[in-house]
CSV table of C-alpha atoms in Angstrom, one decimal:
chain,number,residue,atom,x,y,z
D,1,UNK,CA,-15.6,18.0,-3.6
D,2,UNK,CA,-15.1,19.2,-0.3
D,3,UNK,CA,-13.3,22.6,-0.1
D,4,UNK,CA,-10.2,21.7,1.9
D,5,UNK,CA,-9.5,19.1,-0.6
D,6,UNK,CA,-10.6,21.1,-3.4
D,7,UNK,CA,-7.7,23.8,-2.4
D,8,UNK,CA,-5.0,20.8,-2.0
D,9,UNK,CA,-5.7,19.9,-5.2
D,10,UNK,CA,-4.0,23.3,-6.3
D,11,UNK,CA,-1.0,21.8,-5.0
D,12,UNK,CA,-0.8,18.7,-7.5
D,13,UNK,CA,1.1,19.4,-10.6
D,14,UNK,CA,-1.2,16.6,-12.6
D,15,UNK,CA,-3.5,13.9,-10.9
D,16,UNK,CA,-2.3,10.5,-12.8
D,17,UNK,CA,-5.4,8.3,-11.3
D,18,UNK,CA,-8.4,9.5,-10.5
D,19,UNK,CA,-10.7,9.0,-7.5
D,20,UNK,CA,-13.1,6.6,-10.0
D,21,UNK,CA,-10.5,4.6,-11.4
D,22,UNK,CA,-8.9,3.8,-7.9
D,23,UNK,CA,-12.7,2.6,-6.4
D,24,UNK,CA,-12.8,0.8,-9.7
D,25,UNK,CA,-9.8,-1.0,-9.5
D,26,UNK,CA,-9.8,-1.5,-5.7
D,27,UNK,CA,-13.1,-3.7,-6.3
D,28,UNK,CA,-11.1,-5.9,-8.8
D,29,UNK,CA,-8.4,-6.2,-6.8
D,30,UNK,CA,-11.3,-7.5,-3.7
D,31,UNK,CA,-12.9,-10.0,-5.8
D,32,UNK,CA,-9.1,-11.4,-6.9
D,33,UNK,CA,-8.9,-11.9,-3.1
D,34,UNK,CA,-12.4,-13.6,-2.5
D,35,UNK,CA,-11.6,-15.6,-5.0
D,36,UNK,CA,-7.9,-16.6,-3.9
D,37,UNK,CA,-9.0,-16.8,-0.5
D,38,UNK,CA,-12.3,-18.3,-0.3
D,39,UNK,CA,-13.5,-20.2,2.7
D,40,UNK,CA,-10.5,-19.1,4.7
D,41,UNK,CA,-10.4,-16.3,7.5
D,42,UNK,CA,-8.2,-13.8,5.8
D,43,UNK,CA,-5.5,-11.8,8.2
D,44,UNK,CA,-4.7,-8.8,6.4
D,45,UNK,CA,-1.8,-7.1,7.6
D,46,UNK,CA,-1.3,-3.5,6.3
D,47,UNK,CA,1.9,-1.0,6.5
D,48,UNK,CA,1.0,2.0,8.1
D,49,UNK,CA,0.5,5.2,7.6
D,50,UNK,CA,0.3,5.0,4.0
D,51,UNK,CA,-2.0,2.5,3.0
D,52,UNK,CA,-4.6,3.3,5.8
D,53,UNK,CA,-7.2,4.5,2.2
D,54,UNK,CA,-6.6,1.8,0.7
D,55,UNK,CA,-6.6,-0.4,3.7
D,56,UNK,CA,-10.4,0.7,4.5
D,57,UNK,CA,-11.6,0.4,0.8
D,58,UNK,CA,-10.4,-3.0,0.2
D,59,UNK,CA,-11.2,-4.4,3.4
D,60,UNK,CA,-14.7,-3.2,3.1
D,61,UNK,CA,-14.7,-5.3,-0.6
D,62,UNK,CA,-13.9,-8.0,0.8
D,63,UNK,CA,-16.6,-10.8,1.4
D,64,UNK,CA,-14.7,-13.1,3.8
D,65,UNK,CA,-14.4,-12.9,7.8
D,66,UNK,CA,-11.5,-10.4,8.1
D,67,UNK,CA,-9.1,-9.5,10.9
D,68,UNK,CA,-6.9,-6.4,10.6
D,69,UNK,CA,-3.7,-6.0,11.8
D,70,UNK,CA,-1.6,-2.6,10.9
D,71,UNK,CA,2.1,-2.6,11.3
D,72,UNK,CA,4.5,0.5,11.0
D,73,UNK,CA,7.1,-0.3,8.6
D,74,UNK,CA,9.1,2.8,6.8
D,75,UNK,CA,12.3,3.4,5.0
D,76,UNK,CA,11.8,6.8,3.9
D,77,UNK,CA,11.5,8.6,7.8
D,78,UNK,CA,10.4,11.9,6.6
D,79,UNK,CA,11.5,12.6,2.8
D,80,UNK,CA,10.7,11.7,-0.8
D,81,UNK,CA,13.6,8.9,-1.2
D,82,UNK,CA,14.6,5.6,0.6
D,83,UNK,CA,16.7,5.6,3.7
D,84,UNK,CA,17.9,1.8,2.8
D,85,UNK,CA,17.0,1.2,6.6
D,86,UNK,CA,14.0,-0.3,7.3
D,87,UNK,CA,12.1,0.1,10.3
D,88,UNK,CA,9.8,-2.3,11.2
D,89,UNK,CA,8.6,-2.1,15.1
D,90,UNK,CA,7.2,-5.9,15.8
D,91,UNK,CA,3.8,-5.4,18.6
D,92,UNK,CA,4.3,-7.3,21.7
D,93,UNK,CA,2.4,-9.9,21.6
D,94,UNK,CA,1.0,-10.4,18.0
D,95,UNK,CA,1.0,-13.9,16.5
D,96,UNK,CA,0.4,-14.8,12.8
D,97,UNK,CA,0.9,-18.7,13.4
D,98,UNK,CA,-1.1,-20.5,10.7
D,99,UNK,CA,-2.9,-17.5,9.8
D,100,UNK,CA,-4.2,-16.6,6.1
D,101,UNK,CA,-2.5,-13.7,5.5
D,102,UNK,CA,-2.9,-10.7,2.9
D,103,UNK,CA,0.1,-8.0,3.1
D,104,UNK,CA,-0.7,-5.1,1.6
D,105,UNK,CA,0.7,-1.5,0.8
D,106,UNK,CA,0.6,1.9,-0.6
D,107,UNK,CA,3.4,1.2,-2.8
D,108,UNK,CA,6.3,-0.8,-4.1
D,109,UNK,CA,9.2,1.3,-4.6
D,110,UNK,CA,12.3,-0.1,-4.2
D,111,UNK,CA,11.1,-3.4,-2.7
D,112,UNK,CA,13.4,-2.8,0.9
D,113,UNK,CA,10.5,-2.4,3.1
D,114,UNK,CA,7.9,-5.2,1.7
D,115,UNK,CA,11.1,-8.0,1.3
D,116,UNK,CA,11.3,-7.1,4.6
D,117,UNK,CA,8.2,-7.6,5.9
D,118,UNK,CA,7.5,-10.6,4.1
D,119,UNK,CA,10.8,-12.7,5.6
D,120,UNK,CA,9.4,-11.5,9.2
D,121,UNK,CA,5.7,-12.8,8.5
D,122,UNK,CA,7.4,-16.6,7.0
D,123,UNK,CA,9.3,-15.9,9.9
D,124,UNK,CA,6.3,-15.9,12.2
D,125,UNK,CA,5.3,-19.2,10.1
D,126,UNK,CA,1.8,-17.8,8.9
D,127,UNK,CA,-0.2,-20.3,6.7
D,128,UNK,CA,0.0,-18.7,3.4
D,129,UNK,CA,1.3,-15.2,2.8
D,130,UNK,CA,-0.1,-13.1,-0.8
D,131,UNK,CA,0.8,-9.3,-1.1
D,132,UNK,CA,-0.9,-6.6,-2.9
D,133,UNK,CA,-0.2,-3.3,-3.8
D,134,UNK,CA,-1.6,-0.2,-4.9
D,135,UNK,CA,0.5,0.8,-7.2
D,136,UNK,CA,3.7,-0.4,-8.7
D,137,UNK,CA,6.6,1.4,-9.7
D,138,UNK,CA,8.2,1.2,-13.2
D,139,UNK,CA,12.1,0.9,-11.9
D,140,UNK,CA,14.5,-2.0,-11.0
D,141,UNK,CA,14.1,-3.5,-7.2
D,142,UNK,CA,16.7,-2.7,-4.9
D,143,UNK,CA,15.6,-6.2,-3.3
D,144,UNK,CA,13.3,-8.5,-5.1
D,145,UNK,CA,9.5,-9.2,-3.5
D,146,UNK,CA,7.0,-11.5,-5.0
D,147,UNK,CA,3.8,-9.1,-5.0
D,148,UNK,CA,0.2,-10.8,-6.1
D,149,UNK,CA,-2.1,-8.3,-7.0
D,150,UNK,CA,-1.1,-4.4,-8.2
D,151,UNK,CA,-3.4,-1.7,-8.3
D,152,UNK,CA,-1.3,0.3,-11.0
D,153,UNK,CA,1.6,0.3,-12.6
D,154,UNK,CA,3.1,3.8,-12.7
D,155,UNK,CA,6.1,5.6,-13.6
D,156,UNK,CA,9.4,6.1,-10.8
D,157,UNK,CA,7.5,9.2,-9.9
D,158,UNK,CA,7.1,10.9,-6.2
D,159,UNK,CA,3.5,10.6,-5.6
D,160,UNK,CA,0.9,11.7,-3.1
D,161,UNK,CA,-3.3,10.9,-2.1
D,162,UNK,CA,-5.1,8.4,-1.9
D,163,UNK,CA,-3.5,8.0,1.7
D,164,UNK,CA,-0.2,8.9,0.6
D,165,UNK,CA,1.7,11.7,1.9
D,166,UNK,CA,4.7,14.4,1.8
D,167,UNK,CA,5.7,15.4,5.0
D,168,UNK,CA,2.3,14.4,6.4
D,169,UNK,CA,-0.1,16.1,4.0
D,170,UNK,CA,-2.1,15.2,0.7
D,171,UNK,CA,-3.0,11.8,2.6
D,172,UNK,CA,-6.9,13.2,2.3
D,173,UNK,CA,-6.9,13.5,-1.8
D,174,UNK,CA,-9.1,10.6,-2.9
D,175,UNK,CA,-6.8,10.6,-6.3
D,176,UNK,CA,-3.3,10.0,-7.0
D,177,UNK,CA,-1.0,12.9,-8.3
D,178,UNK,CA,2.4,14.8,-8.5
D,179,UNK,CA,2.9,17.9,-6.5
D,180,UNK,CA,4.2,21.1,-8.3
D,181,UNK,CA,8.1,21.5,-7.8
D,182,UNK,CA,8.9,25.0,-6.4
């Protein structure tokens, strides 16, 4: 293991997934797709920054033609619970018409910020619209989202790696864990 990641690792009070069992799981979660989307050109749209790990491994599973389209879509703006505001900056000029498309994320917390991109993308009146997840949350929705495919289901726990961060760092750990509390 690299050294720099090696001494973030110090940081985690307990890794809950390891690096093997996310690549494992990740594959699955590919072939559900090439199955569910076979013979189509998939669109998969992914929220940023979050999912960017999981965004590359999946993508790179994936035996279909693939476009990628990243969208920044956040109701936490900085700490380690939801705002209940979500911010979802539409780019100019990006149309979904008619498209395939596979939403995906780091993970489904409360439910605020996926519900919310879901009702835009029907909105933009794509062809078929699936989402997937990395990992699931054991609580109760604050909004209710249809997701397809789940990574993990894991306890209402702050977590960080595996492209997910606190305040910016711990994005680089390729396994899932909860920092020590001071």
């Amino acid at each position: 293991m690299p050294k720099i990641v090696s001494g973030v690792l110090s940081d985690l009070e307990r890794v809950m997934i390891r690096a093997s069992v996310i690549q494992a799981r990740v594959a699955e979660m590919a072939d559900d797709v090439n199955r569910d989307f076979a013979g189509k050109v998939l669109t998969v749209v992914a929220l940023m920054d979050g999912s960017v790990i999981f965004l590359a491994d999946l993508v790179r599973a994936i035996e279909l033609p693939v476009r990628v389209v990243t969208l920044n879509a956040s109701s936490y703006h900085g700490g380690t619970v939801t705002t209940g505001e979500v911010r979802l900056p539409w780019p100019a000029g990006l149309s979904l018409k008619d498209d395939d498309v596979l939403l995906i994320d780091d993970i489904l917390d409360t439910g605020l910020t996926l519900a919310a991109v879901q009702e835009r993308l029907k909105a933009e009146g794509v062809a078929s619209l699936r989402t997937g997840v990395l990992l699931k949350k054991k609580r109760k929705l604050l909004k209710e989202v249809e997701v397809d495919y789940v990574g993990f289901d894991i306890e209402d726990e702050f977590v960080v790696g595996y492209g997910m961060d606190y305040n910016g760092r711990f994005r680089n750990l390729p396994c899932i864990g909860t920092l020590k509390l001071d």
